[in-house]
Coordinates of C-alpha atoms and ligand atoms in Angstrom, one line a residue:
M145 CA 35.1 208.9 -65.5
S146 CA 33.8 207.3 -62.3
Y147 CA 35.6 207.3 -59.0
D148 CA 35.2 206.1 -55.4
L149 CA 36.4 209.6 -54.3
I150 CA 37.0 213.0 -55.8
V151 CA 39.0 215.4 -53.7
I152 CA 38.7 219.1 -54.7
G153 CA 41.9 220.9 -53.8
S154 CA 45.5 219.5 -53.5
G155 CA 46.7 221.3 -50.4
P156 CA 47.9 219.4 -47.3
G157 CA 44.3 218.4 -46.6
G158 CA 43.4 217.3 -50.1
Y159 CA 46.6 215.5 -51.2
V160 CA 47.0 213.6 -47.9
C161 CA 43.3 212.6 -48.0
A162 CA 43.8 211.3 -51.6
I163 CA 46.8 209.3 -50.7
R164 CA 45.2 207.7 -47.6
A165 CA 42.1 206.8 -49.7
A166 CA 44.3 205.3 -52.4
Q167 CA 46.1 203.3 -49.7
L168 CA 42.8 202.0 -48.6
G169 CA 42.0 200.7 -52.1
M170 CA 39.8 203.5 -53.5
K171 CA 40.0 204.8 -57.0
V172 CA 40.7 208.5 -56.5
A173 CA 40.9 211.8 -58.5
V174 CA 42.2 215.1 -57.3
V175 CA 41.0 218.3 -58.9
E176 CA 43.3 221.3 -58.6
K177 CA 42.7 224.8 -60.2
D178 CA 46.3 226.0 -59.8
K179 CA 49.3 224.9 -62.0
T180 CA 51.1 223.2 -59.2
F181 CA 49.9 220.9 -56.4
G182 CA 50.3 221.5 -52.6
G183 CA 47.9 224.4 -52.1
T184 CA 48.5 227.5 -50.0
C185 CA 51.0 225.6 -47.7
L186 CA 53.5 224.5 -50.3
N187 CA 53.1 227.4 -52.8
V188 CA 52.5 230.6 -50.9
G189 CA 52.4 229.6 -47.2
C190 CA 54.3 227.3 -44.8
I191 CA 57.1 226.3 -47.2
P192 CA 58.2 229.6 -48.8
S193 CA 57.8 231.5 -45.5
K194 CA 59.9 229.0 -43.6
A195 CA 62.6 229.1 -46.4
L196 CA 62.8 232.9 -45.9
L197 CA 62.7 232.6 -42.1
H198 CA 65.6 230.1 -42.3
A199 CA 67.7 232.1 -44.7
S200 CA 67.1 235.4 -42.9
E201 CA 67.9 233.9 -39.5
R202 CA 71.2 232.6 -40.9
Y203 CA 71.9 236.0 -42.3
E204 CA 71.3 237.7 -38.9
E205 CA 73.2 235.0 -37.1
T206 CA 76.2 235.4 -39.4
G207 CA 76.3 239.1 -38.5
Q208 CA 75.7 238.8 -34.8
L209 CA 76.9 235.4 -33.5
F210 CA 79.7 234.2 -35.9
D211 CA 82.1 236.8 -34.6
K212 CA 81.5 235.7 -31.0
M213 CA 82.1 232.1 -32.0
G214 CA 85.5 233.0 -33.5
I215 CA 84.3 232.7 -37.1
K216 CA 85.5 235.7 -39.0
V217 CA 83.5 236.2 -42.2
G218 CA 83.1 239.9 -42.2
K219 CA 79.8 241.8 -42.5
P220 CA 77.3 239.6 -44.4
K221 CA 76.0 241.0 -47.7
L222 CA 72.5 240.4 -48.8
D223 CA 71.8 239.0 -52.3
L224 CA 68.0 239.1 -52.1
A225 CA 67.5 237.6 -55.6
A226 CA 69.6 234.6 -54.6
M227 CA 67.7 234.3 -51.3
M228 CA 64.4 234.3 -53.3
K229 CA 65.9 231.6 -55.6
F230 CA 66.8 229.5 -52.6
K231 CA 63.2 229.8 -51.4
D232 CA 61.7 229.1 -54.9
E233 CA 63.9 225.9 -55.2
G234 CA 62.5 224.7 -51.9
V235 CA 59.0 225.3 -53.1
D236 CA 59.7 223.6 -56.4
G237 CA 61.1 220.5 -54.7
N238 CA 58.1 220.2 -52.5
V239 CA 55.4 220.7 -55.1
K240 CA 57.1 218.2 -57.4
G241 CA 57.2 215.8 -54.4
V242 CA 53.4 216.0 -54.2
A243 CA 53.0 215.4 -57.9
Y244 CA 55.3 212.3 -57.5
L245 CA 53.3 211.0 -54.6
L246 CA 50.0 211.4 -56.4
K247 CA 51.4 209.5 -59.4
K248 CA 53.0 206.8 -57.2
N249 CA 49.6 206.2 -55.5
K250 CA 47.9 205.9 -58.9
I251 CA 45.7 209.0 -58.2
D252 CA 44.3 210.7 -61.3
T253 CA 44.9 214.5 -61.3
V254 CA 42.6 216.9 -63.1
Q255 CA 43.7 220.5 -63.7
G256 CA 40.8 222.9 -63.5
T257 CA 38.3 224.5 -61.2
G258 CA 35.9 222.0 -59.7
R259 CA 32.2 222.7 -59.1
I260 CA 29.9 220.3 -57.4
A261 CA 27.1 220.0 -60.1
A262 CA 25.1 217.5 -58.0
P263 CA 25.8 215.0 -55.3
G264 CA 28.3 212.6 -56.9
K265 CA 29.1 214.9 -59.8
V266 CA 32.0 217.3 -60.2
E267 CA 32.2 219.5 -63.2
V268 CA 35.8 220.6 -63.9
K269 CA 36.5 223.7 -66.1
S270 CA 40.1 224.0 -67.3
A271 CA 41.8 227.4 -67.8
G272 CA 41.3 227.0 -71.5
G273 CA 37.5 226.8 -71.0
K274 CA 37.1 223.1 -71.6
S275 CA 34.8 221.3 -69.2
E276 CA 34.3 217.7 -68.2
T277 CA 32.2 216.0 -65.6
L278 CA 33.6 213.4 -63.2
E279 CA 31.5 211.1 -61.1
A280 CA 32.2 209.7 -57.6
K281 CA 30.6 207.9 -54.7
A282 CA 32.1 210.5 -52.4
I283 CA 33.4 214.1 -52.7
V284 CA 35.8 215.8 -50.3
I285 CA 35.9 219.6 -50.4
A286 CA 39.5 220.7 -49.5
T287 CA 39.6 224.1 -51.1
G288 CA 41.4 225.9 -48.2
S289 CA 41.4 229.6 -47.5
D290 CA 42.3 233.0 -48.9
V291 CA 43.6 236.3 -47.5
A292 CA 41.1 238.3 -45.4
R293 CA 41.0 241.9 -46.7
L294 CA 40.4 245.3 -45.1
P295 CA 37.6 247.3 -46.5
G296 CA 38.8 250.2 -48.6
I297 CA 42.4 249.0 -48.7
D298 CA 43.3 247.5 -52.0
I299 CA 46.0 244.8 -52.0
D300 CA 48.1 245.3 -55.1
E301 CA 50.7 242.7 -54.0
K302 CA 53.5 245.3 -54.8
R303 CA 53.3 248.0 -52.1
I304 CA 50.2 246.9 -50.2
V305 CA 50.7 243.2 -49.9
S306 CA 49.2 240.1 -48.4
S307 CA 51.5 237.3 -47.3
T308 CA 51.7 236.2 -50.9
G309 CA 53.3 239.5 -52.0
A310 CA 55.5 239.7 -48.9
L311 CA 57.1 236.5 -50.0
V312 CA 58.3 237.9 -53.3
L313 CA 59.3 241.5 -52.7
D314 CA 62.2 242.4 -55.0
K315 CA 63.8 244.9 -52.6
V316 CA 64.0 245.3 -48.9
P317 CA 61.6 248.1 -47.9
E318 CA 63.0 250.8 -45.7
R319 CA 59.8 250.9 -43.7
M320 CA 57.3 248.1 -43.4
L321 CA 53.9 248.6 -41.6
V322 CA 52.4 245.2 -40.7
V323 CA 48.6 245.2 -40.0
G324 CA 47.9 242.4 -37.4
A325 CA 50.2 240.9 -34.8
G326 CA 49.2 237.3 -35.7
V327 CA 51.4 234.5 -37.0
I328 CA 51.9 235.9 -40.5
G329 CA 52.6 239.4 -39.3
L330 CA 55.3 238.3 -36.8
E331 CA 56.9 235.7 -39.0
L332 CA 57.1 237.8 -42.2
G333 CA 57.7 241.0 -40.1
S334 CA 60.7 239.1 -38.6
V335 CA 62.0 238.2 -42.1
W336 CA 62.0 241.7 -43.4
R337 CA 63.3 243.2 -40.2
R338 CA 66.3 240.8 -40.3
L339 CA 67.0 241.8 -43.9
G340 CA 67.0 245.5 -42.9
A341 CA 63.5 246.9 -42.8
D342 CA 62.2 249.2 -40.1
V343 CA 59.1 247.2 -39.0
I344 CA 56.1 248.5 -37.1
V345 CA 53.2 246.2 -36.2
V346 CA 49.7 247.7 -35.7
E347 CA 47.4 245.3 -33.8
F348 CA 43.7 245.8 -33.0
L349 CA 43.8 243.9 -29.7
D350 CA 45.9 244.9 -26.6
R351 CA 48.2 241.9 -27.1
I352 CA 50.0 240.0 -29.8
L353 CA 49.2 236.4 -31.0
P354 CA 45.6 236.1 -29.7
G355 CA 44.9 232.5 -28.4
I356 CA 48.5 231.8 -27.2
D357 CA 49.2 231.8 -23.5
N358 CA 49.5 235.4 -22.2
E359 CA 52.8 234.9 -20.3
V360 CA 54.4 233.5 -23.4
C361 CA 53.2 236.5 -25.5
R362 CA 54.3 239.1 -23.0
Q363 CA 57.8 237.7 -22.9
F364 CA 57.8 237.2 -26.7
Q365 CA 56.8 240.8 -27.4
R366 CA 59.6 242.0 -25.2
I367 CA 62.1 239.8 -27.2
L368 CA 60.8 241.1 -30.5
E369 CA 61.0 244.7 -29.3
R370 CA 64.6 244.1 -28.3
Q371 CA 65.2 242.8 -31.8
G372 CA 63.9 246.1 -33.2
I373 CA 60.2 245.5 -34.1
K374 CA 57.9 248.2 -32.9
F375 CA 54.3 247.5 -31.7
K376 CA 51.3 249.7 -31.7
L377 CA 48.6 247.7 -29.9
S378 CA 44.9 248.5 -29.4
S379 CA 45.1 250.3 -32.8
K380 CA 43.6 249.9 -36.2
V381 CA 44.6 250.9 -39.7
T382 CA 41.6 252.6 -41.3
A383 CA 43.0 253.7 -44.6
V384 CA 46.2 253.7 -46.7
D385 CA 46.8 256.5 -49.1
A386 CA 48.8 255.1 -52.0
N387 CA 48.9 258.2 -54.2
G388 CA 52.4 259.4 -53.2
K389 CA 55.9 257.8 -53.4
T390 CA 55.4 256.6 -49.8
L391 CA 52.3 255.0 -48.4
K392 CA 50.5 256.9 -45.7
A393 CA 48.5 254.8 -43.3
S394 CA 45.9 256.3 -41.0
V395 CA 46.1 254.6 -37.7
E396 CA 43.4 255.1 -35.0
P397 CA 42.9 253.8 -31.5
A398 CA 40.9 250.6 -31.7
A399 CA 38.2 252.2 -29.6
G400 CA 38.1 255.2 -31.9
G401 CA 39.7 258.7 -31.6
A402 CA 42.2 260.9 -33.3
A403 CA 44.1 259.3 -36.2
E404 CA 47.8 259.6 -36.8
T405 CA 49.6 259.0 -40.0
I406 CA 52.4 256.4 -40.3
E407 CA 54.5 256.4 -43.5
A408 CA 55.7 253.1 -45.0
D409 CA 57.2 251.7 -48.2
V410 CA 55.3 248.5 -47.9
V411 CA 52.1 247.7 -45.9
L412 CA 51.5 244.0 -45.1
V413 CA 47.9 243.1 -44.5
S414 CA 47.9 240.0 -42.2
I415 CA 44.6 240.1 -40.4
G416 CA 43.6 236.5 -40.9
R417 CA 42.3 234.2 -43.6
V418 CA 38.8 233.3 -44.8
P419 CA 37.5 230.0 -46.2
Y420 CA 37.6 229.7 -50.0
T421 CA 34.5 228.3 -51.6
E422 CA 34.3 230.5 -54.7
G423 CA 32.9 228.8 -57.8
L424 CA 32.3 225.5 -55.9
G425 CA 28.6 225.6 -56.4
L426 CA 27.7 225.0 -52.7
E427 CA 24.5 226.9 -52.9
G428 CA 23.3 225.0 -55.9
V429 CA 23.6 221.6 -54.2
G430 CA 22.5 223.0 -50.8
V431 CA 25.8 222.5 -48.8
R432 CA 25.4 224.6 -45.6
T433 CA 28.0 227.2 -44.6
D434 CA 28.2 229.1 -41.3
N435 CA 28.3 232.9 -40.7
K436 CA 32.0 233.0 -41.4
G437 CA 31.5 231.2 -44.8
R438 CA 33.0 227.9 -43.5
V439 CA 31.6 224.6 -44.8
M440 CA 29.6 223.1 -41.9
V441 CA 30.4 219.4 -41.1
D442 CA 29.5 216.9 -38.4
E443 CA 32.1 215.0 -36.3
H444 CA 32.7 212.7 -39.3
F445 CA 33.5 215.6 -41.7
A446 CA 30.2 215.1 -43.5
T447 CA 28.2 218.1 -44.8
N448 CA 24.4 218.1 -44.8
V449 CA 24.5 216.7 -48.4
P450 CA 25.0 212.9 -48.4
G451 CA 28.3 211.9 -49.9
V452 CA 29.9 215.4 -49.6
Y453 CA 32.6 215.9 -47.0
A454 CA 34.9 218.8 -46.1
I455 CA 38.3 219.2 -44.4
G456 CA 41.1 221.7 -43.7
D457 CA 41.0 225.5 -43.7
V458 CA 37.5 225.5 -45.4
I459 CA 35.9 224.1 -42.2
A460 CA 36.1 225.4 -38.6
G461 CA 39.2 225.0 -36.4
P462 CA 42.8 226.2 -36.5
M463 CA 44.0 227.0 -40.0
L464 CA 47.1 224.8 -39.8
A465 CA 48.6 222.4 -42.4
H466 CA 48.9 219.5 -40.0
K467 CA 45.3 219.9 -38.8
A468 CA 44.2 219.7 -42.5
E469 CA 46.5 216.7 -43.0
D470 CA 45.1 214.8 -40.0
E471 CA 41.5 215.6 -41.1
G472 CA 42.5 214.3 -44.6
V473 CA 43.5 210.9 -43.2
A474 CA 40.5 210.7 -40.9
V475 CA 37.9 211.5 -43.6
A476 CA 39.5 208.9 -46.0
E477 CA 39.3 206.3 -43.2
I478 CA 35.7 207.2 -42.4
I479 CA 34.7 207.0 -46.1
A480 CA 36.4 203.6 -46.2
G481 CA 34.2 202.5 -43.2
Q482 CA 37.0 202.8 -40.6
A483 CA 37.0 204.9 -37.4
G484 CA 39.0 207.9 -38.5
H485 CA 39.4 210.5 -35.8
V486 CA 41.3 213.8 -35.0
N487 CA 42.1 214.7 -31.4
Y488 CA 41.6 218.5 -31.4
D489 CA 42.9 218.8 -27.9
V490 CA 46.4 217.9 -29.0
I491 CA 47.2 220.0 -32.1
P492 CA 50.5 221.7 -31.8
N493 CA 50.9 225.4 -32.8
V494 CA 54.3 226.8 -33.8
V495 CA 55.4 230.3 -34.7
Y496 CA 58.7 230.0 -36.6
T497 CA 60.3 233.3 -35.5
F498 CA 63.5 233.5 -33.4
P499 CA 63.0 232.4 -30.7
E500 CA 60.2 230.0 -31.8
I501 CA 56.9 229.8 -29.9
A502 CA 55.3 226.4 -29.6
S503 CA 52.3 225.2 -27.7
V504 CA 50.0 222.3 -27.4
G505 CA 46.9 221.9 -25.2
K506 CA 45.4 224.5 -23.0
S507 CA 46.8 227.9 -21.9
E508 CA 46.6 229.1 -18.3
E509 CA 43.8 231.5 -19.3
E510 CA 41.7 228.7 -20.8
L511 CA 42.2 226.4 -17.7
K512 CA 41.2 229.3 -15.4
A513 CA 38.1 230.1 -17.5
A514 CA 37.1 226.4 -17.4
G515 CA 37.6 226.3 -13.6
V516 CA 40.2 223.5 -13.8
A517 CA 42.7 223.5 -10.9
F518 CA 46.3 223.1 -12.2
N519 CA 49.9 223.2 -11.2
V520 CA 52.6 225.0 -13.1
G521 CA 56.2 223.9 -13.8
K522 CA 58.5 226.4 -15.4
F523 CA 62.1 226.2 -16.5
P524 CA 64.1 229.0 -18.2
F525 CA 66.6 228.4 -21.0
T526 CA 69.1 230.6 -19.0
A527 CA 69.5 227.5 -16.8
N528 CA 69.9 225.0 -19.6
G529 CA 73.5 224.0 -20.4
R530 CA 73.0 223.7 -24.2
A531 CA 71.2 227.0 -24.5
K532 CA 74.0 228.6 -22.5
I533 CA 76.8 227.3 -24.7
N534 CA 74.8 228.3 -27.8
H535 CA 74.2 231.8 -26.4
Q536 CA 70.5 231.3 -27.1
T537 CA 69.0 231.6 -23.6
D538 CA 65.8 233.6 -24.4
G539 CA 62.6 231.9 -23.3
F540 CA 61.3 229.1 -21.1
V541 CA 59.3 225.9 -21.0
K542 CA 56.0 225.9 -19.1
I543 CA 54.0 222.8 -18.3
L544 CA 50.5 222.9 -16.9
A545 CA 49.3 219.8 -15.2
D546 CA 46.0 218.8 -13.5
A547 CA 46.3 219.5 -9.8
K548 CA 44.6 216.3 -8.9
T549 CA 45.8 213.7 -11.4
D550 CA 49.0 215.4 -12.6
R551 CA 47.9 214.8 -16.2
V552 CA 49.6 217.2 -18.7
L553 CA 47.0 219.7 -19.9
G554 CA 49.2 222.2 -21.8
V555 CA 52.8 222.8 -22.7
H556 CA 54.1 226.2 -23.8
I557 CA 57.6 226.9 -25.1
V558 CA 59.4 230.1 -26.1
G559 CA 62.9 229.3 -27.2
A560 CA 65.3 228.2 -30.0
D561 CA 63.9 225.0 -31.7
A562 CA 60.7 225.1 -29.7
G563 CA 58.9 223.8 -32.8
N564 CA 60.8 220.5 -32.7
M565 CA 60.6 220.2 -28.9
I566 CA 56.8 220.4 -28.8
A567 CA 56.5 217.0 -30.5
E568 CA 57.6 215.3 -27.2
A569 CA 54.8 217.1 -25.4
A570 CA 52.2 216.2 -28.1
V571 CA 53.1 212.5 -27.9
A572 CA 53.0 212.6 -24.1
M573 CA 49.6 214.2 -24.1
E574 CA 48.2 211.7 -26.7
F575 CA 49.2 208.9 -24.3
G576 CA 47.6 210.8 -21.4
A577 CA 50.9 211.3 -19.7
A578 CA 51.4 212.9 -16.2
S579 CA 54.1 215.5 -15.8
E580 CA 55.9 212.9 -13.7
D581 CA 56.1 210.6 -16.8
I582 CA 58.0 213.3 -18.6
A583 CA 60.1 214.1 -15.5
R584 CA 61.1 210.4 -15.2
T585 CA 61.9 210.0 -18.9
C586 CA 65.7 210.1 -19.6
H587 CA 66.5 213.1 -21.8
A588 CA 69.8 213.3 -23.6
H589 CA 72.5 215.7 -22.3
P590 CA 73.3 218.3 -23.4
T591 CA 70.1 219.1 -25.3
L592 CA 67.5 221.9 -25.1
T593 CA 64.9 219.1 -24.4
E594 CA 66.3 218.9 -20.9
A595 CA 64.4 222.1 -20.2
V596 CA 61.2 220.2 -20.9
K597 CA 62.2 217.5 -18.4
E598 CA 63.1 220.2 -15.9
A599 CA 59.8 222.0 -16.3
A600 CA 58.1 218.7 -15.7
L601 CA 60.2 218.3 -12.5
A602 CA 59.3 221.8 -11.6
V603 CA 55.6 220.9 -11.5
A604 CA 56.4 218.9 -8.3
K605 CA 58.8 221.7 -7.2
R606 CA 61.9 219.4 -7.6
S607 CA 63.7 220.9 -10.6
I608 CA 67.5 220.0 -10.3
N609 CA 69.2 222.8 -12.2
M610 CA 67.4 225.7 -10.9
Ligands
FAD207 P1 45.0 224.9 -49.1 O1 46.4 224.6 -48.8 O2 44.6 226.3 -49.1 O3 44.7 224.2 -50.5 C1 43.5 224.3 -51.1 C2 43.7 224.0 -52.6 O4 42.4 224.0 -53.2 C3 44.5 225.1 -53.4 O5 45.5 224.5 -54.1 C4 43.5 225.7 -54.3 O6 44.0 226.2 -55.5 C5 42.5 224.6 -54.5 N1 41.2 225.0 -54.9 C6 40.3 225.8 -54.3 N2 39.1 225.9 -54.9 C7 39.2 225.0 -55.9 C8 38.3 224.5 -56.9 N3 37.0 225.0 -56.9 N4 38.7 223.6 -57.8 C9 40.0 223.1 -57.7 N5 40.9 223.5 -56.8 C10 40.5 224.4 -55.9 N6 50.3 226.3 -41.4 C11 51.1 225.5 -40.7 O7 50.7 224.5 -40.1 N7 52.4 225.8 -40.5 C12 52.9 226.9 -41.1 O8 54.1 227.2 -40.9 C13 52.1 227.7 -41.9 N8 52.6 228.8 -42.5 C14 51.8 229.6 -43.3 C15 52.3 230.7 -43.9 C16 51.5 231.5 -44.7 C17 52.1 232.8 -45.3 C18 50.2 231.2 -44.9 C19 49.3 232.0 -45.8 C20 49.6 230.0 -44.3 C21 50.4 229.3 -43.5 N9 49.9 228.1 -42.8 C22 50.8 227.4 -42.0 C23 48.5 227.7 -43.0 C24 48.5 226.5 -44.0 O9 49.0 227.0 -45.3 C25 47.0 226.1 -44.2 O10 46.4 225.8 -43.0 C26 46.9 224.9 -45.1 O11 47.5 225.2 -46.4 C27 45.5 224.5 -45.3 O12 45.4 223.4 -46.1 P2 44.1 223.0 -47.0 O13 44.5 221.7 -47.7 O14 42.9 223.1 -46.2 O15 44.0 224.2 -48.1
NAI208 P1 45.9 235.6 -37.4 O1 44.5 235.3 -37.1 O2 47.0 234.7 -36.8 O3 46.2 237.1 -36.8 C1 45.5 238.2 -37.3 C2 45.8 239.3 -36.3 O4 45.3 240.5 -36.9 C3 45.1 239.1 -35.0 O5 46.0 239.4 -34.0 C4 43.9 240.1 -35.0 O6 43.6 240.6 -33.8 C5 44.5 241.2 -35.9 N1 43.6 242.1 -36.6 C6 42.4 241.7 -37.2 N2 41.8 242.8 -37.8 C7 42.7 243.8 -37.6 C8 42.6 245.2 -37.9 N3 41.6 245.7 -38.7 N4 43.7 246.0 -37.6 C9 44.7 245.5 -36.8 N5 44.8 244.2 -36.4 C10 43.8 243.4 -36.8 O7 46.0 235.7 -39.0 P2 47.3 235.8 -39.9 O8 48.5 236.2 -39.2 O9 46.8 236.5 -41.1 O10 47.4 234.2 -40.3 C11 46.3 233.5 -40.9 C12 46.4 232.1 -40.5 O11 47.4 231.4 -41.2 C13 46.6 231.9 -39.1 O12 45.4 231.8 -38.4 C14 47.4 230.6 -39.0 O13 46.5 229.6 -38.7 C15 47.9 230.4 -40.4 N6 49.4 230.5 -40.3 C16 50.1 229.6 -39.5 C17 51.4 229.7 -39.4 C18 52.1 228.8 -38.5 O14 51.5 227.8 -38.1 N7 53.4 229.0 -38.2 C19 52.2 230.7 -40.1 C20 51.4 231.7 -40.9 C21 50.0 231.5 -41.0

């Protein structure tokens, strides 16, 4: 078969790219090695983790807040199997949705592992061992990423788990040790703590969530500690002894020194993800990768081999579904001769814990390092009417605006529903808004978004409700 475009991988990068290319009139095929479409995000990432975060948050809320609101339901009882079914149904609905969209857009789907045999040629091997070769004018590599492993620590996905195993535990562990205070560690650590586990997080650095604004992280760590998560910063796990009934993890200071043993029933290894290019045949065709194994591309997502492009987790940049999606759209438009583009300065980042953390643009530390003069406007949720009536007053909104032009350079939110609220900031920044633009925009009352307006007012020191 001959196509205009073959996309290898059906995650948020790949399937979105295929649909945009089909909209632009191309004949498109998607090659996927797994049984279902949607990649990491839909099968073992964003979607199942958010389902468990949602369900476990409701579980905790029922136990803690309902009584205060005058709703007497007694002590909630956990039916973990039913919660897992709730999650699986969400995944099922989403992966079927992608299959429907691919069909609707008349995109051919080929089940099997794709290997670039030559520029314009993709050999697909099915699980049964059958192989066929497809031809195309362009190939997009959208093969995503895989779990990063710790040397000497074997992930069995039962007791020593990656995020994939942590999404399917059949029993709440009494003690869970999380290696890495990044997004996965804090989201899935929160899930299992809410369901009853005693959670300790061991982090190599002296702070949680590297890359996120320091002030946000400091307050967030205090909130998580109040919720019961323990942290051991500047520390590393060097070994896990899995011989006994309980796991024994050796934990050392990051700089080296005496080790201590921490016992746990489950160890979650969440120290990052690595690009996935296994079996793609990159070396054979000469596609260049960098020292982290990421496929190297230019600003048009083109690799060094003509007609071969790459997007999503397999290239540099934040490993986020919406970043992969936007690159999918951009590369399809570029291949069609249009001016596809991704604005990397305005990619929102959300951690779906409670409260949520959401940010877009630069942090204070980044602006200081770049020597940019800026003003700060901050507004706490303790002064927001809606947060007060909901009894959800943890957190704040912080807006960083250029000292000379007032242009918004970064927005950082810790608070309930921060992930939805950050969209306003992203739109404002895409349009080059000043903080005054946000401050003069009418925000509905009573909503949490009024805290965004108040933070914008606070940039010019004229907040009303504080
Ligand atoms: P992937 O989604 O990894 O898809 C790649 C696809 O390619 C896979 O289906 C794979 O089977 C297929 N493939 C690989 N090699 C071949 C081959 N040779 N032939 C055929 N098929 C192949 N991001 C967010 O933005 N928000 C979140 O809330 C979020 N939560 C996450 C939670 C967890 C637990 C994890 C692990 C990740 C989360 N992410 C989240 C990150 C997000 O999942 C990724 O950024 C996103 O999936 C990347 O999309 P992609 O299309 O580049 O790759
Ligand atoms: P991460 O990069 O977010 O965090 C990994 C953490 O582990 C870092 O804090 C790092 O300093 C620490 N670390 C590394 N080696 C260590 C060691 N040996 N000992 C102790 N700590 C160590 O990676 P994570 O959490 O695994 O997530 C992977 C990716 O998935 C993220 O980069 C993110 O892009 C994506 N993701 C996004 C989500 C979202 O958008 N809400 C949710 C989950 C994942």
